[in-house]
Amino acid sequence: MKSLLVALQFLTILPINIASKVEKKDFGRSLAWFPFVGALLGLILSLGIFLFGFLPQMVIAALILAGSIIITGGMHLDGFADTCDGLGAFTTKDRALEIMRDSRIGTMAAAGIVMLLIFKFSILAAIPPGIMWRYLVLTAAFARWAQVLSCFSSRYARQEGKAKYFIEYASWREFSIGGIFILSLFILLLGMTGLKLFLVSLLPVLILLSYIKSKIGGMTGDTIGAINEVAEASVLLFGLIFLRVGL
């Protein structure tokens, strides 16, 4: 139960109070719950479809997008912005890590955030409302499992930081539990199309993961946030493509 609370505390703005002491290994164990928490976030966001169903779909899409930022505290979006600045500088590893820690927002971060939000908004506005909830659940759950994948397959690129213990204590157990859950969820909600969507959505995540590790030698909290955002965008994009071509 403690590991679930750690996952909720880290991934959401919910006021979680963990009574007992959190040990280093608890961060790693909490990764098993990441996809489950993601699915919960997707269900919460899906309420917007039913609560505001009388509004134009573009307004619903904007409300859902805003809700996704609010409920997570914009943490992953912030990581995406910092990663754009750090990796967009085409500099050394140490300098890239230094730029990512700078609280100021640069040109690449600003451009990246704007493009990402427009991209997500345009896709959400195009997905039929009747099935949008399925894609919201899959998008949020897959993105959190992508974080687990990032932690499990990488080393920590800094000496210290918030994500250090998630990465150091990530094990095969957490990775496999989350993987089985997310794959089952895709198939449950979309059938065999879900399996295809899972596999094709995984490709951009793996490419970005490989690129980040080649540039800074591992992952940080910021780059894990970037992986989350790219994973969400991948599911939304390929989901819409599958809908349009009838797959």
C-alpha positions as CSV (number, residue, x, y, z in Angstrom):
1,M,0.0,0.0,0.0
2,K,2.9,2.4,0.8
3,S,4.2,2.0,-2.8
4,L,0.8,2.9,-4.2
5,L,0.7,6.0,-2.1
6,V,4.2,6.9,-3.3
7,A,3.1,6.6,-6.9
8,L,0.0,8.8,-6.3
9,Q,2.1,11.4,-4.4
10,F,4.7,11.5,-7.2
11,L,2.3,11.5,-10.2
12,T,-0.5,13.7,-9.0
13,I,-1.3,16.7,-6.9
14,L,-3.6,14.7,-4.6
15,P,-2.8,15.5,-1.0
16,I,-1.4,12.1,-0.1
17,N,-0.1,11.7,3.5
18,I,2.2,8.7,4.0
19,A,2.3,7.9,7.7
20,S,5.3,5.6,7.8
21,K,8.8,6.4,6.7
22,V,9.5,6.1,2.9
23,E,12.6,4.0,2.2
24,K,14.7,4.2,-0.9
25,K,13.4,0.8,-2.2
26,D,9.8,2.1,-1.9
27,F,10.4,4.4,-4.8
28,G,11.4,1.5,-7.0
29,R,8.5,-0.6,-5.8
30,S,6.0,2.2,-6.6
31,L,6.8,1.9,-10.3
32,A,4.6,-1.2,-10.4
33,W,1.6,1.1,-9.7
34,F,2.5,3.8,-12.3
35,P,0.3,2.4,-15.1
36,F,-2.5,1.8,-12.7
37,V,-2.4,5.4,-11.5
38,G,-2.2,6.5,-15.1
39,A,-5.4,4.6,-16.0
40,L,-7.0,6.3,-13.0
41,L,-6.0,9.7,-14.3
42,G,-7.4,8.8,-17.7
43,L,-10.7,7.8,-16.1
44,I,-10.8,11.1,-14.2
45,L,-10.1,13.1,-17.3
46,S,-12.8,11.1,-19.1
47,L,-15.4,12.6,-16.7
48,G,-15.0,15.8,-18.7
49,I,-16.5,14.2,-21.8
50,F,-19.7,13.5,-19.9
51,L,-19.8,16.6,-17.7
52,F,-19.2,19.0,-20.7
53,G,-20.7,16.9,-23.5
54,F,-23.1,19.8,-24.3
55,L,-20.1,22.0,-25.4
56,P,-18.4,22.0,-28.7
57,Q,-15.7,19.3,-29.0
58,M,-12.9,21.8,-29.3
59,V,-13.9,23.2,-25.9
60,I,-14.0,19.7,-24.4
61,A,-10.6,19.0,-25.8
62,A,-9.2,22.2,-24.3
63,L,-10.8,21.4,-20.9
64,I,-9.4,17.8,-20.9
65,L,-5.9,19.1,-21.8
66,A,-6.0,21.7,-19.1
67,G,-7.3,19.1,-16.6
68,S,-4.4,16.8,-17.5
69,I,-1.9,19.6,-16.7
70,I,-3.6,20.6,-13.5
71,I,-4.0,17.1,-12.0
72,T,-0.3,16.3,-12.5
73,G,0.9,19.8,-11.5
74,G,2.4,20.2,-15.0
75,M,5.4,18.1,-13.8
76,H,5.9,16.1,-17.0
77,L,5.4,19.1,-19.2
78,D,8.1,20.9,-17.2
79,G,10.4,18.0,-17.7
80,F,9.7,18.0,-21.4
81,A,10.5,21.8,-21.6
82,D,13.8,21.3,-19.8
83,T,14.7,18.4,-22.0
84,C,14.0,20.5,-25.1
85,D,16.3,23.2,-23.8
86,G,19.1,20.8,-22.7
87,L,19.2,18.5,-25.7
88,G,18.3,21.3,-28.1
89,A,21.6,23.1,-27.3
90,F,23.6,20.3,-29.0
91,T,26.3,20.7,-26.3
92,T,28.3,18.5,-23.9
93,K,26.6,16.2,-21.4
94,D,27.5,18.3,-18.4
95,R,26.3,21.5,-20.1
96,A,23.1,19.9,-21.1
97,L,22.4,18.7,-17.5
98,E,23.2,22.2,-16.3
99,I,20.8,23.8,-18.8
100,M,18.0,21.3,-17.7
101,R,18.4,22.5,-14.1
102,D,18.1,26.2,-15.1
103,S,14.7,27.4,-14.0
104,R,14.6,29.9,-16.9
105,I,12.8,28.8,-20.0
106,G,14.6,28.9,-23.3
107,T,13.6,29.2,-26.9
108,M,13.5,25.4,-27.5
109,A,11.5,24.8,-24.4
110,A,8.9,27.5,-25.4
111,A,8.6,26.2,-28.9
112,G,8.4,22.6,-27.7
113,I,5.6,23.3,-25.3
114,V,3.6,25.3,-27.8
115,M,3.9,22.6,-30.5
116,L,3.2,19.8,-28.1
117,L,0.0,21.4,-26.7
118,I,-1.3,22.3,-30.1
119,F,-0.5,18.8,-31.3
120,K,-2.4,17.2,-28.4
121,F,-5.3,19.6,-28.6
122,S,-5.8,19.1,-32.3
123,I,-5.9,15.3,-31.9
124,L,-8.3,15.4,-28.9
125,A,-10.6,17.6,-30.9
126,A,-10.7,15.1,-33.7
127,I,-11.3,11.9,-31.8
128,P,-15.1,11.0,-31.7
129,P,-16.5,11.8,-28.2
130,G,-18.1,8.4,-27.9
131,I,-14.8,6.5,-27.8
132,M,-12.5,9.3,-26.5
133,W,-12.5,7.9,-23.0
134,R,-10.8,4.7,-24.2
135,Y,-7.9,6.7,-25.7
136,L,-7.6,8.9,-22.6
137,V,-7.2,5.9,-20.4
138,L,-4.8,4.2,-22.7
139,T,-2.8,7.4,-23.2
140,A,-2.3,8.1,-19.5
141,A,-1.6,4.5,-18.6
142,F,0.9,3.9,-21.4
143,A,2.7,7.2,-20.7
144,R,3.2,6.2,-17.0
145,W,4.4,2.7,-18.1
146,A,6.9,4.4,-20.4
147,Q,8.3,6.1,-17.3
148,V,8.8,2.7,-15.8
149,L,10.5,1.5,-19.0
150,S,12.8,4.5,-18.8
151,C,13.8,3.8,-15.2
152,F,14.2,0.1,-15.7
153,S,16.4,0.4,-18.8
154,S,18.6,3.3,-17.7
155,R,21.1,4.5,-15.2
156,Y,20.8,7.9,-13.4
157,A,22.7,10.6,-15.3
158,R,23.3,12.8,-12.3
159,Q,24.9,12.3,-8.9
160,E,21.8,13.3,-7.0
161,G,18.2,14.1,-7.8
162,K,14.5,13.3,-7.3
163,A,14.4,10.5,-9.8
164,K,17.6,8.7,-8.6
165,Y,15.9,6.1,-6.4
166,F,13.2,5.4,-8.9
167,I,15.9,4.4,-11.4
168,E,18.3,2.7,-9.0
169,Y,15.6,0.5,-7.4
170,A,13.6,-0.3,-10.6
171,S,13.5,-4.0,-11.1
172,W,12.2,-6.6,-13.5
173,R,9.3,-7.1,-11.2
174,E,7.9,-3.6,-11.5
175,F,8.6,-3.5,-15.3
176,S,6.8,-6.8,-15.9
177,I,3.8,-6.1,-13.7
178,G,3.2,-2.8,-15.5
179,G,3.9,-4.3,-18.9
180,I,1.3,-7.1,-18.4
181,F,-1.2,-4.6,-17.1
182,I,-0.8,-2.1,-19.9
183,L,-0.8,-4.7,-22.7
184,S,-3.9,-6.3,-21.3
185,L,-5.5,-2.8,-21.0
186,F,-4.9,-2.1,-24.7
187,I,-6.3,-5.4,-25.8
188,L,-9.3,-5.1,-23.4
189,L,-10.3,-1.7,-24.7
190,L,-9.5,-2.0,-28.4
191,G,-9.0,-5.7,-29.1
192,M,-6.3,-6.6,-31.5
193,T,-6.2,-3.0,-32.7
194,G,-5.0,-2.2,-29.2
195,L,-2.0,-4.6,-29.6
196,K,-1.0,-2.9,-32.9
197,L,-1.5,0.5,-31.3
198,F,0.7,-0.5,-28.3
199,L,3.5,-1.7,-30.5
200,V,3.6,1.3,-32.9
201,S,3.3,3.8,-30.0
202,L,6.3,2.2,-28.4
203,L,8.6,2.9,-31.3
204,P,8.9,6.8,-30.8
205,V,9.4,6.1,-27.1
206,L,12.3,3.7,-27.7
207,I,13.8,6.1,-30.3
208,L,13.7,9.1,-27.9
209,L,15.0,6.9,-25.0
210,S,17.9,5.8,-27.0
211,Y,18.7,9.3,-28.2
212,I,18.6,10.7,-24.6
213,K,20.9,8.0,-23.3
214,S,23.3,8.6,-26.1
215,K,23.5,12.3,-25.3
216,I,23.7,12.4,-21.5
217,G,24.5,8.7,-20.6
218,G,21.3,8.0,-18.8
219,M,18.0,9.5,-17.6
220,T,17.0,12.3,-15.2
221,G,13.7,13.4,-13.8
222,D,13.3,15.9,-16.6
223,T,14.0,13.3,-19.4
224,I,11.5,10.9,-17.8
225,G,8.9,13.6,-18.0
226,A,9.8,14.1,-21.6
227,I,9.3,10.4,-22.3
228,N,5.9,10.7,-20.6
229,E,4.8,13.5,-22.9
230,V,6.1,11.8,-26.1
231,A,4.4,8.6,-25.1
232,E,1.1,10.4,-24.7
233,A,1.4,12.1,-28.0
234,S,2.3,8.8,-29.7
235,V,-0.8,7.0,-28.5
236,L,-3.0,9.9,-29.5
237,L,-1.5,10.3,-32.9
238,F,-1.4,6.7,-33.9
239,G,-4.8,6.1,-32.3
240,L,-6.3,8.8,-34.6
241,I,-4.5,7.4,-37.6
242,F,-5.9,3.9,-36.9
243,L,-9.4,5.4,-36.6
244,R,-9.1,7.3,-39.9
245,V,-7.7,4.4,-41.9
246,G,-10.1,1.9,-40.3
247,L,-7.6,-0.3,-38.5
